[in-house]
mmCIF file of C-alpha atoms and ligand atoms in Angstrom:
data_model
loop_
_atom_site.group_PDB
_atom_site.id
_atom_site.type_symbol
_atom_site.label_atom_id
_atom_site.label_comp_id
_atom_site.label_asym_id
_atom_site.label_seq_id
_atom_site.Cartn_x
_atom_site.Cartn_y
_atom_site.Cartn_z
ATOM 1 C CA UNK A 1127 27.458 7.840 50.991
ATOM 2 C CA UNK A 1128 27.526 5.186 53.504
ATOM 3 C CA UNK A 1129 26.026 1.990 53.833
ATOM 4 C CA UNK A 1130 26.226 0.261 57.236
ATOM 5 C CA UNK A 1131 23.701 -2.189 56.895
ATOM 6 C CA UNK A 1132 22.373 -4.965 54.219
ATOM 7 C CA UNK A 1133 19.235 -7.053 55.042
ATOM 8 C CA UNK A 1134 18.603 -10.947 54.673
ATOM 9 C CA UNK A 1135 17.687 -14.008 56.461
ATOM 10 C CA UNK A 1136 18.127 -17.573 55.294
ATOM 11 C CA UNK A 1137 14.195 -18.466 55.596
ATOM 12 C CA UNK A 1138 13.682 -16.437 52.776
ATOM 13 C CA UNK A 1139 15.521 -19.369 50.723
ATOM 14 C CA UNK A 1140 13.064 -22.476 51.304
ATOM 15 C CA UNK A 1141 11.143 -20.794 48.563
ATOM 16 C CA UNK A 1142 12.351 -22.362 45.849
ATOM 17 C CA UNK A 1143 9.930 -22.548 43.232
ATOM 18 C CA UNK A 1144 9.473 -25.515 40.647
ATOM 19 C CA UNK A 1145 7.341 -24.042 37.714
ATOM 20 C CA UNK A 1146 7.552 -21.953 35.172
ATOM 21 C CA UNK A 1147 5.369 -21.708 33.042
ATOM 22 C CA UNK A 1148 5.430 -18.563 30.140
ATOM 23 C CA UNK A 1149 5.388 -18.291 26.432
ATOM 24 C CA UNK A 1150 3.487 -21.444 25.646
ATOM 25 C CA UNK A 1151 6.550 -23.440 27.767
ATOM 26 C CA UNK A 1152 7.071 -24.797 30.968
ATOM 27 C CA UNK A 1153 10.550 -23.769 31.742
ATOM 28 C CA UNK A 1154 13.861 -23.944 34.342
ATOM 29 C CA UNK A 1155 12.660 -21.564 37.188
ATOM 30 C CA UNK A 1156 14.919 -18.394 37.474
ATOM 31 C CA UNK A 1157 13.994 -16.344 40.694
ATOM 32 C CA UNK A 1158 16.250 -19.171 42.387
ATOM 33 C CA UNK A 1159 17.764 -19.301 46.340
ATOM 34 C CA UNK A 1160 21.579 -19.334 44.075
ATOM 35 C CA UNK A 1161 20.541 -15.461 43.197
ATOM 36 C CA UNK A 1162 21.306 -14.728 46.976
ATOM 37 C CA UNK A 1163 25.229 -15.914 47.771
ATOM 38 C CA UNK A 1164 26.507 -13.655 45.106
ATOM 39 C CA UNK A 1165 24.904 -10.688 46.432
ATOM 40 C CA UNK A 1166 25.664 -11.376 50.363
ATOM 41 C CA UNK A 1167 29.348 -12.149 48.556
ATOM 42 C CA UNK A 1168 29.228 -8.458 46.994
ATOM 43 C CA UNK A 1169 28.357 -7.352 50.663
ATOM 44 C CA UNK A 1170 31.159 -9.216 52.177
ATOM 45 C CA UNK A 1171 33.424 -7.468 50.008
ATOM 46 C CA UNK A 1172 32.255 -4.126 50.741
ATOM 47 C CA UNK A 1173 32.469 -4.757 54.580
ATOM 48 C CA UNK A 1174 28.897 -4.313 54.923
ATOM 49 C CA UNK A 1175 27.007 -5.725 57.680
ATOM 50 C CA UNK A 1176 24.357 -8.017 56.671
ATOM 51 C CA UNK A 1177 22.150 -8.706 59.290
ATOM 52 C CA UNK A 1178 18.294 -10.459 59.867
ATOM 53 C CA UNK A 1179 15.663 -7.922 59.471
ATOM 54 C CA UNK A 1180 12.855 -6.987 62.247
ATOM 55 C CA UNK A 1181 9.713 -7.882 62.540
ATOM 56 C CA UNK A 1182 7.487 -5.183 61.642
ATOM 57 C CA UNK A 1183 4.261 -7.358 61.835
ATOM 58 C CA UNK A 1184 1.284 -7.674 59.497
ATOM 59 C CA UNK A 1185 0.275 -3.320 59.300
ATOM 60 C CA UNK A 1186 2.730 -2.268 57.275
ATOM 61 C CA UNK A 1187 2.015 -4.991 54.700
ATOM 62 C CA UNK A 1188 -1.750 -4.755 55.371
ATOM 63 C CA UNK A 1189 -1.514 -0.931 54.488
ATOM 64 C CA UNK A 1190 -0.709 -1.658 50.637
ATOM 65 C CA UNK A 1191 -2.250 -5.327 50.622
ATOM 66 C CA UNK A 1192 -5.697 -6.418 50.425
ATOM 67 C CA UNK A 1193 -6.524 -8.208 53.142
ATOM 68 C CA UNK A 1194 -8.206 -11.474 51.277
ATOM 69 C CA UNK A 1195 -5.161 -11.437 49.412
ATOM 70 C CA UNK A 1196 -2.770 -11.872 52.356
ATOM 71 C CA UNK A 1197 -5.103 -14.892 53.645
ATOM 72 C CA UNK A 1198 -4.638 -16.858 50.628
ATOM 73 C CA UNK A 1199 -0.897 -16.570 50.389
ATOM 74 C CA UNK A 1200 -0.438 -17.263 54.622
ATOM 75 C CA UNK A 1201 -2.872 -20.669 54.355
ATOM 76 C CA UNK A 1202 -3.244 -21.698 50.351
ATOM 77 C CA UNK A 1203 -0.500 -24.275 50.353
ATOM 78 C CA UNK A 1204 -2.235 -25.794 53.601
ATOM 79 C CA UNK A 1205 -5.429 -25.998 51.725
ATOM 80 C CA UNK A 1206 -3.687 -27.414 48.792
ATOM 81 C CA UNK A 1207 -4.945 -31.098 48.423
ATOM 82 C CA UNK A 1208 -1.712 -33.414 48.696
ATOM 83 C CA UNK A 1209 -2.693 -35.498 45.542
ATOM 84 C CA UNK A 1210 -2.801 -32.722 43.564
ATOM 85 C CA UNK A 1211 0.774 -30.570 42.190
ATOM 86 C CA UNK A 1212 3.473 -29.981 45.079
ATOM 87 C CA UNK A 1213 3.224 -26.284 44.094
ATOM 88 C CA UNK A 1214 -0.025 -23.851 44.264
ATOM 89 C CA UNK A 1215 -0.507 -23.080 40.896
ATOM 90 C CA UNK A 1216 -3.507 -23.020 38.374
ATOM 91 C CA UNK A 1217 -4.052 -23.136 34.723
ATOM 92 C CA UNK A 1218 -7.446 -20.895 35.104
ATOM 93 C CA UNK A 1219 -7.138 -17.341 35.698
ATOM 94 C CA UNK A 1220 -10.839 -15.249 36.333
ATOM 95 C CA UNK A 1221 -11.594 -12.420 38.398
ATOM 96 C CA UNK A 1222 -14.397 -11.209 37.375
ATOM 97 C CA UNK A 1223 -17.555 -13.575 37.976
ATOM 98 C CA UNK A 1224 -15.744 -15.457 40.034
ATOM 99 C CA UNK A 1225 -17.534 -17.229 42.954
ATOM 100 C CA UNK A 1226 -14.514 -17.690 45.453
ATOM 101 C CA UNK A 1227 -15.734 -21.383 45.804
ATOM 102 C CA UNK A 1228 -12.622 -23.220 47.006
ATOM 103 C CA UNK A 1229 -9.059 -23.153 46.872
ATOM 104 C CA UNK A 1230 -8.423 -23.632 43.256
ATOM 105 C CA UNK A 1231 -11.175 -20.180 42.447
ATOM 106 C CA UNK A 1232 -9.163 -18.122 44.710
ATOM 107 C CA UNK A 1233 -5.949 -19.324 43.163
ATOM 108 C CA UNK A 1234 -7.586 -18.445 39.846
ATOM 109 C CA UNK A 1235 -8.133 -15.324 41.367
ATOM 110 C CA UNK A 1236 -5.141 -14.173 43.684
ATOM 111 C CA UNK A 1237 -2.154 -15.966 41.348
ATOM 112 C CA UNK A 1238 -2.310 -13.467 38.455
ATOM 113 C CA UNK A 1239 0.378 -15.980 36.279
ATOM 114 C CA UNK A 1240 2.087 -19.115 35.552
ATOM 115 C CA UNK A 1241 5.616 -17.345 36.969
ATOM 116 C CA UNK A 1242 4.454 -17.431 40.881
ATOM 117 C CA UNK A 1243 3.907 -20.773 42.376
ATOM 118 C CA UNK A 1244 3.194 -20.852 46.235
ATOM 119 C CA UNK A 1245 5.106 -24.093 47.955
ATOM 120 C CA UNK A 1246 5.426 -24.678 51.478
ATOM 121 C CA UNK A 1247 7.449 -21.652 52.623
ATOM 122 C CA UNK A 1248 6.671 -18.860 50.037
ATOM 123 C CA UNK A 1249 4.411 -17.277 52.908
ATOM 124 C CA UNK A 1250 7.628 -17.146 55.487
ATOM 125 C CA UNK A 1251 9.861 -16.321 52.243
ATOM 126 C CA UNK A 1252 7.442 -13.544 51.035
ATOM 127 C CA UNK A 1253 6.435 -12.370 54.710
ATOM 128 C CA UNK A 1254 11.073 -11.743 55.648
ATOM 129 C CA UNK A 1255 11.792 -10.437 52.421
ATOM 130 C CA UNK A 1256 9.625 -7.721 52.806
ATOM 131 C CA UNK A 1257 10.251 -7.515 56.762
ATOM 132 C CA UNK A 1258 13.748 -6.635 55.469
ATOM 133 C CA UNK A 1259 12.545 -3.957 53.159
ATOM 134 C CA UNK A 1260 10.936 -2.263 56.509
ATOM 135 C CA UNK A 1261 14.087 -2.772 58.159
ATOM 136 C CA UNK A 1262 16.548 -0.939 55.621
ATOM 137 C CA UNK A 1263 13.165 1.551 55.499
ATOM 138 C CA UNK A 1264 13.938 2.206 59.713
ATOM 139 C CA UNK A 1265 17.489 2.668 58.545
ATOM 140 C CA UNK A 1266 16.545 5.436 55.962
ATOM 141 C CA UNK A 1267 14.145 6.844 58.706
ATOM 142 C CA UNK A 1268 16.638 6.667 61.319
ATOM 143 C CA UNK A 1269 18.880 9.497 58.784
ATOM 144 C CA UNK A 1270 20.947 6.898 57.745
ATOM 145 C CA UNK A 1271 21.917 7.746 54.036
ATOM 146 C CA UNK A 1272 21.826 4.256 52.384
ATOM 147 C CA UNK A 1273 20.324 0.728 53.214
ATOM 148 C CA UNK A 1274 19.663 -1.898 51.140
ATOM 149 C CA UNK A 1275 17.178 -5.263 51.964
ATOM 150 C CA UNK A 1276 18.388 -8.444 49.723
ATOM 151 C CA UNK A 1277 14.884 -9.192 48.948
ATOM 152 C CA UNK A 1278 13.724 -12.447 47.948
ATOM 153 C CA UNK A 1279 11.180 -13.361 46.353
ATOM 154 C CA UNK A 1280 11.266 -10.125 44.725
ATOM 155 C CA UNK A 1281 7.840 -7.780 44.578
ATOM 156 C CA UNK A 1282 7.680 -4.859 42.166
ATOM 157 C CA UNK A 1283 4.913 -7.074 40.273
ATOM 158 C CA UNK A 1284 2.954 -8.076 43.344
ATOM 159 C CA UNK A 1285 -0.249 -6.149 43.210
ATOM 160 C CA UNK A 1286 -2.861 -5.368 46.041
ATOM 161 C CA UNK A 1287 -4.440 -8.708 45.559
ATOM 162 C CA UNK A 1288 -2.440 -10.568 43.196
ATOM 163 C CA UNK A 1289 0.864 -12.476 42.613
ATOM 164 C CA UNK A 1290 2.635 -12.509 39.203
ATOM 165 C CA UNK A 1291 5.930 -12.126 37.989
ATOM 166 C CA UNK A 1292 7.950 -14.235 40.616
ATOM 167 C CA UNK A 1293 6.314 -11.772 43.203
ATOM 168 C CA UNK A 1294 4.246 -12.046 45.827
ATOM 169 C CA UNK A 1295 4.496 -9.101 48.534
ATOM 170 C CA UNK A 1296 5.355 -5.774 46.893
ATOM 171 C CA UNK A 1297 8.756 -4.936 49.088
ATOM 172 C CA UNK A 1298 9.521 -1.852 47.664
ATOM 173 C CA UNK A 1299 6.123 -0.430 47.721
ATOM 174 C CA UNK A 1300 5.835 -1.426 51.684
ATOM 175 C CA UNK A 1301 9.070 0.532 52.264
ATOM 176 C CA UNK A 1302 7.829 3.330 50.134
ATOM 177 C CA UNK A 1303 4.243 3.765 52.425
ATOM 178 C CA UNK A 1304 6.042 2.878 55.508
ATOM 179 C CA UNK A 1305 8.568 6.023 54.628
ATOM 180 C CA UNK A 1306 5.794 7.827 54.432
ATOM 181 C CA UNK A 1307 5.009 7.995 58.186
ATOM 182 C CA UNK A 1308 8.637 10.136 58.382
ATOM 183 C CA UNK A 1309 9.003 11.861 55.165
ATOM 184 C CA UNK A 1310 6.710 13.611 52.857
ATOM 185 C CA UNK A 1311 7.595 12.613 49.462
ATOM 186 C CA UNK A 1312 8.806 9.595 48.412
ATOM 187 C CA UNK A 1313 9.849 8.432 45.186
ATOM 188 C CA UNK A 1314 10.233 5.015 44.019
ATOM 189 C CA UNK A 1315 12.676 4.815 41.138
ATOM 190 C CA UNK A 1316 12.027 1.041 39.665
ATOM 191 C CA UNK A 1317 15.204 0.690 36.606
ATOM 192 C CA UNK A 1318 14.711 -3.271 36.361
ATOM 193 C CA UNK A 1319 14.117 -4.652 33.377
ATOM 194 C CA UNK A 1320 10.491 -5.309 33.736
ATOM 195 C CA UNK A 1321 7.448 -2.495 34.351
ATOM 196 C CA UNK A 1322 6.937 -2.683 38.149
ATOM 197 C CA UNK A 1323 2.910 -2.920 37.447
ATOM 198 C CA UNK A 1324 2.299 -3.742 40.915
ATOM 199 C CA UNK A 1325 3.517 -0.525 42.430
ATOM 200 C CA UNK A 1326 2.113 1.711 39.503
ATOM 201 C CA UNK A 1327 -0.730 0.237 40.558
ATOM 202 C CA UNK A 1328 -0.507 0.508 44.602
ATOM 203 C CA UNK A 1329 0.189 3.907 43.890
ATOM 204 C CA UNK A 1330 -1.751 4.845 40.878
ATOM 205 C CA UNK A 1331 -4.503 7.795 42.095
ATOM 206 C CA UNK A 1332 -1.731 9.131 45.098
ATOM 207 C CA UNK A 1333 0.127 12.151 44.801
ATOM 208 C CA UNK A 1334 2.719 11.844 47.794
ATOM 209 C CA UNK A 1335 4.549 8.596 46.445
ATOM 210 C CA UNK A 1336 5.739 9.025 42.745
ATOM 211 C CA UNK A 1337 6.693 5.624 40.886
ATOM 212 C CA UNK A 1338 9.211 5.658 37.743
ATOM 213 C CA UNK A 1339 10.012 2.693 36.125
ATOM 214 C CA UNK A 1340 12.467 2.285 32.915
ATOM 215 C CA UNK A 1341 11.846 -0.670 31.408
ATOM 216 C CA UNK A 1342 11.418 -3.005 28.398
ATOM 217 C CA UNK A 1343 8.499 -2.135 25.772
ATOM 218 C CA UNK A 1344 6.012 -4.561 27.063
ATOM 219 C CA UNK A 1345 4.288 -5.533 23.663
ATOM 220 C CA UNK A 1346 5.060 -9.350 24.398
ATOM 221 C CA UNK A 1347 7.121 -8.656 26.973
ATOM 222 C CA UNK A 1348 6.464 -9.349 30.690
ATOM 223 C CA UNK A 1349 3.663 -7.975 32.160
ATOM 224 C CA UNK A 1350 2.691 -7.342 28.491
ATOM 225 C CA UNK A 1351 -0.821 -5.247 29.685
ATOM 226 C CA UNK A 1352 1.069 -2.366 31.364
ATOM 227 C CA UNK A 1353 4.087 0.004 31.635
ATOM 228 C CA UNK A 1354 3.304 1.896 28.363
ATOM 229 C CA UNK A 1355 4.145 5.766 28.308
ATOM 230 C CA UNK A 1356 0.124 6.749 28.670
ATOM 231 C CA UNK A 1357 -0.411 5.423 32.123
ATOM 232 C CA UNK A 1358 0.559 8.417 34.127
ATOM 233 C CA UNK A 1359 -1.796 8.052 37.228
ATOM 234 C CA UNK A 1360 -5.527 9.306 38.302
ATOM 235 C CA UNK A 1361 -6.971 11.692 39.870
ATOM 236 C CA UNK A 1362 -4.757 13.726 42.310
ATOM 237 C CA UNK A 1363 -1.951 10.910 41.126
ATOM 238 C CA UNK A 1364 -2.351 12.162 37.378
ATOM 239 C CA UNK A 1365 1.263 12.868 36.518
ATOM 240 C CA UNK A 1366 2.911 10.899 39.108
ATOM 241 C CA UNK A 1367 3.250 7.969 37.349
ATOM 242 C CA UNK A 1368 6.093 7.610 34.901
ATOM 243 C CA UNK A 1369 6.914 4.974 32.465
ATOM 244 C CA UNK A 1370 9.545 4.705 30.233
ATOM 245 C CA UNK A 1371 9.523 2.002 27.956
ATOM 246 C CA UNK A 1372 12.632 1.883 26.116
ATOM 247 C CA UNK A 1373 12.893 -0.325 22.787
ATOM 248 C CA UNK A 1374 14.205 -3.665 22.533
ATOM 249 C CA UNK A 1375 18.069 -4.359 21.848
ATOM 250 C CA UNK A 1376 18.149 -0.614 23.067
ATOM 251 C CA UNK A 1377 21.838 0.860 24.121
ATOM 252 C CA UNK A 1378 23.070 1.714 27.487
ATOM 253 C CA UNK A 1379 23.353 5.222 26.632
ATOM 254 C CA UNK A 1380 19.626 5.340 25.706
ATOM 255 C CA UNK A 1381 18.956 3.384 28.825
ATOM 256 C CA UNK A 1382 21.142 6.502 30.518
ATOM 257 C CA UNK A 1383 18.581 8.885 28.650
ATOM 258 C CA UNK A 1384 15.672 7.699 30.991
ATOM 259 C CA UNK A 1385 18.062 7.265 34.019
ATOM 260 C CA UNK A 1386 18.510 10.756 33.711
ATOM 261 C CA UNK A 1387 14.914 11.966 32.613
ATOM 262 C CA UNK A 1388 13.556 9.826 35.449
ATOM 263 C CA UNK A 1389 16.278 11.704 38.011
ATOM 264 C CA UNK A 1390 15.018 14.881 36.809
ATOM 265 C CA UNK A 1391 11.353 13.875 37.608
ATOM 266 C CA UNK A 1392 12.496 12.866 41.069
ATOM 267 C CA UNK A 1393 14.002 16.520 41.756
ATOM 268 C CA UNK A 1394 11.509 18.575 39.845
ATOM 269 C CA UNK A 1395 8.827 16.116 42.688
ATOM 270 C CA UNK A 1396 11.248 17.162 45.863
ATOM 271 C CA UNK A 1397 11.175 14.061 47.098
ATOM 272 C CA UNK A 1398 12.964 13.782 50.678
ATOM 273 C CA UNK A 1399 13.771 9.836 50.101
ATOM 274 C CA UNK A 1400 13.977 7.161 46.810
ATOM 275 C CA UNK A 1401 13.009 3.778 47.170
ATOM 276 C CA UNK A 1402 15.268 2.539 44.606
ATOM 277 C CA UNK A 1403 14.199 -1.268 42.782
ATOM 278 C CA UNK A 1404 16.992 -2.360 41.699
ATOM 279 C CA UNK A 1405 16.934 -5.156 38.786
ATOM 280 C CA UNK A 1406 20.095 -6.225 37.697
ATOM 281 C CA UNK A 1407 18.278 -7.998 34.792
ATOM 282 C CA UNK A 1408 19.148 -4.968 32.756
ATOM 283 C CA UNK A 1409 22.513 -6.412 32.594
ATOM 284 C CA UNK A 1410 23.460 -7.799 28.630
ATOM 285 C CA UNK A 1411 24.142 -11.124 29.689
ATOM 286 C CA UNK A 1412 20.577 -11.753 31.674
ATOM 287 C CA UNK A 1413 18.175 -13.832 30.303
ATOM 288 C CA UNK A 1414 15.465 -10.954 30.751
ATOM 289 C CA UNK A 1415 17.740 -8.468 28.991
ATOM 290 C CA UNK A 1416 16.558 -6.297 26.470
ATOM 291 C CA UNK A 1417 18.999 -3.591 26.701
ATOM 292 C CA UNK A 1418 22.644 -3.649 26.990
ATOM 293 C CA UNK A 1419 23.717 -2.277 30.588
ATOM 294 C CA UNK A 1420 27.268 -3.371 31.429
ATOM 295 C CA UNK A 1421 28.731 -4.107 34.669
ATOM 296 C CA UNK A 1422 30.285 -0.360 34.797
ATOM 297 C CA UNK A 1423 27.011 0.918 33.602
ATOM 298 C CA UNK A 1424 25.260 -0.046 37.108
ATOM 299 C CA UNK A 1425 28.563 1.653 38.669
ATOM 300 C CA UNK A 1426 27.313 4.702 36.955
ATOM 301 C CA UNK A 1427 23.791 4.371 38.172
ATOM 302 C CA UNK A 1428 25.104 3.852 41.749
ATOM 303 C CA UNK A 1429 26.986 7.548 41.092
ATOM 304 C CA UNK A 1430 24.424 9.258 39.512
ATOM 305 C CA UNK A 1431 21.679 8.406 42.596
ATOM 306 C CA UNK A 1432 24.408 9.587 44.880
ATOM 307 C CA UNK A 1433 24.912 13.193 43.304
ATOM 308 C CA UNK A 1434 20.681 13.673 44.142
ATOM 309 C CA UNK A 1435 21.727 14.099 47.753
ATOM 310 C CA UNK A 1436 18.976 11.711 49.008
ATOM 311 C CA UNK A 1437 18.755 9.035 50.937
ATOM 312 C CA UNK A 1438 18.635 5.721 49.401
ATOM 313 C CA UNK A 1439 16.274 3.100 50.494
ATOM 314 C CA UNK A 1440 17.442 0.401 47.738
ATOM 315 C CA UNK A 1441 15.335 -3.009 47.193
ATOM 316 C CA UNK A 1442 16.411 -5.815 45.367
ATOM 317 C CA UNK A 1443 14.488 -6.913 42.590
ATOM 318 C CA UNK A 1444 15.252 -9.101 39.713
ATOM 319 C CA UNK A 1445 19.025 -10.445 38.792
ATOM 320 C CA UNK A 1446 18.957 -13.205 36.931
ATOM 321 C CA UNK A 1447 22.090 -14.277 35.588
ATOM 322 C CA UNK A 1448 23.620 -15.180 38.614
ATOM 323 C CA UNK A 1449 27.193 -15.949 37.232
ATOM 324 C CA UNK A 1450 27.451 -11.621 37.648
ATOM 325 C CA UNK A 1451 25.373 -10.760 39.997
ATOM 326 C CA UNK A 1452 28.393 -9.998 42.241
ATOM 327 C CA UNK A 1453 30.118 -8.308 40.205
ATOM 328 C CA UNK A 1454 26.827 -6.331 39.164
ATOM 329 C CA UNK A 1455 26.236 -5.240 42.958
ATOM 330 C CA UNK A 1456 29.738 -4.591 43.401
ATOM 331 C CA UNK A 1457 30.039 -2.166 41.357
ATOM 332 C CA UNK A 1458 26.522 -0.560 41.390
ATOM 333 C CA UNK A 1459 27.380 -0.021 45.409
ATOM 334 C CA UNK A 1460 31.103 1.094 44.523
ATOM 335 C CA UNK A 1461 29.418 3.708 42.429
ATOM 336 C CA UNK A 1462 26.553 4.350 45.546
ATOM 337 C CA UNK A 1463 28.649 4.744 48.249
ATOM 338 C CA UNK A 1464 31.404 6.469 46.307
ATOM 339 C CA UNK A 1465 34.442 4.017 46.518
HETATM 340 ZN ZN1 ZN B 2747 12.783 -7.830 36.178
#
């Protein structure tokens, strides 16, 4: 396979987020602007071109977005009062019954957690991280067989109308839709560590865009409400939505076992094109980790998504221990492109 292009521009690093707030503990913020050199590094060494996406505008992001949603993340820091935090952030979460009265009931309302703080340039941040997910999507829709958008802030657990997770635009599932105006079927393969509940949920009653995610049992694990085995879809979407929860302080071979089930969901669907989120939180050493995927283990992913013959639309998601995240990419794009 061959990747000729890598996506990322340097506005998508003001965000830099202060709070973190999970588990009864405000701690050190992870989904950091230091996640990025490594990976442009891993790209360097490849001799892949990284370049700033396109602008795609507001319709592709409008199509899997709600539109009140998109409002509050473009204007809520200007609304912020100045006296209060430096960060858009709230301790009160309601949805239903809620009146919309003010800035601090719609952050109540669109902030869905204490992980996604809004500061000055989320909105930019947000709005070219998932520009470059349309831009490696043109790539994939141009018959290109690989292209891959260094997104950040990440967005697997953005959902139509609310931010969680360190997410705030769901990247992956605007590439996915977009794709959709030049293939068929699409299927978005999500192996981070974490359940991707904001594209099960984009996704949840359609039967043209199939979302698998392998991830950790979420019984008080992050997003804790969703990714069990049960949610499979509605309606015409019944059966296209696949989780796989795997155990905590499971191995990578069991972590293989889904990789592979998962692959043979994707060619049993036909799908012309995956949308692969990659997390490289799987990784032992992460702080998110609860499995045990090595560095040669994510070579071995990169090989087994080439042997599908497909094109590869691939989206970064989470990463967190950034002293590997080179080495991580390296490899997993060693074992992509077949090097
Ligand atoms: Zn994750």
């Amino acid at each position: 396979m061959l990747l000729v292009k890598a996506y990322f521009d340097e506005s998508q690093n003001q965000h830099v987020p202060q709070s973190y707030l999970t588990r009864g503990a405000m701690r050190k913020p992870q989904e950091v602007p230091a996640r990025i050199p490594p990976l442009l590094a891993a790209m360097q060494g490849l001799s892949v071109e990284i370049d700033t996406p396109r602008d795609h505008g507001m319709n592709p992001i409008s199509a899997v977005h709600d539109m009140g949603y998109l409002r509050f993340l473009e204007s809520a820091h200007r609304r912020w009062p100045e006296d209060w935090g430096a960060e858009v952030m709230s301790n009160i979460y309601v949805r239903e019954g809620n009146p919309m009265r003010g800035i601090l009931a719609e952050t109540a309302y669109y902030i869905a957690d204490g992980s996604s703080p809004i500061g000055p340039h989320t909105w930019t941040a947000a709005y070219t991280s998932a520009q470059c997910a349309l831009s490696a999507a043109d790539d994939i829709a141009a018959g290109q067989q690989a292209a891959y958008a260094i997104c950040r802030p990440p967005g697997h657990h953005a959902r139509p109308d609310a931010a969680g997770g360190f997410c705030f635009l769901n990247n992956a599932a605007i590439a996915a839709d977009y794709l959709r105006k030049t293939y068929n079927k699409v299927a978005v393969l999500d192996p981070d560590m974490h359940h991707g509940q904001g594209i099960q949920e984009i996704f949840w009653d359609r039967d043209d865009v199939m979302y698998i995610s392998i991830h950790g049992d979420p019984t008080n694990f992050y997003p804790v409400v969703s990714g069990y085995e049960e949610e499979r879809g509605s309606g015409k979407g019944y059966g296209f939505n696949l989780n796989f929860p795997m155990p905590h302080g499971s191995s990578e071979d069991f972590f293989f076992e889904k990789v592979e089930e998962a692959l043979t969901a994707i060619r049993l669907f036909e799908a012309d094109v995956i949308v692969l989120a990659l997390g490289f939180d799987t990784y032992f050493q992460d702080p998110q980790a609860k499995v045990a995927v090595t560095s040669e283990g994510f070579e071995r992913m990169g090989r087994l998504l080439a042997y599908t013959g497909k094109p590869v639309c691939v989206i970064q998601e989470g990463g967190y221990d950034v002293d590997h995240l080179e080495i991580n990419a390296t490899h997993f794009f060693k074992g992509l492109l077949g090097k």
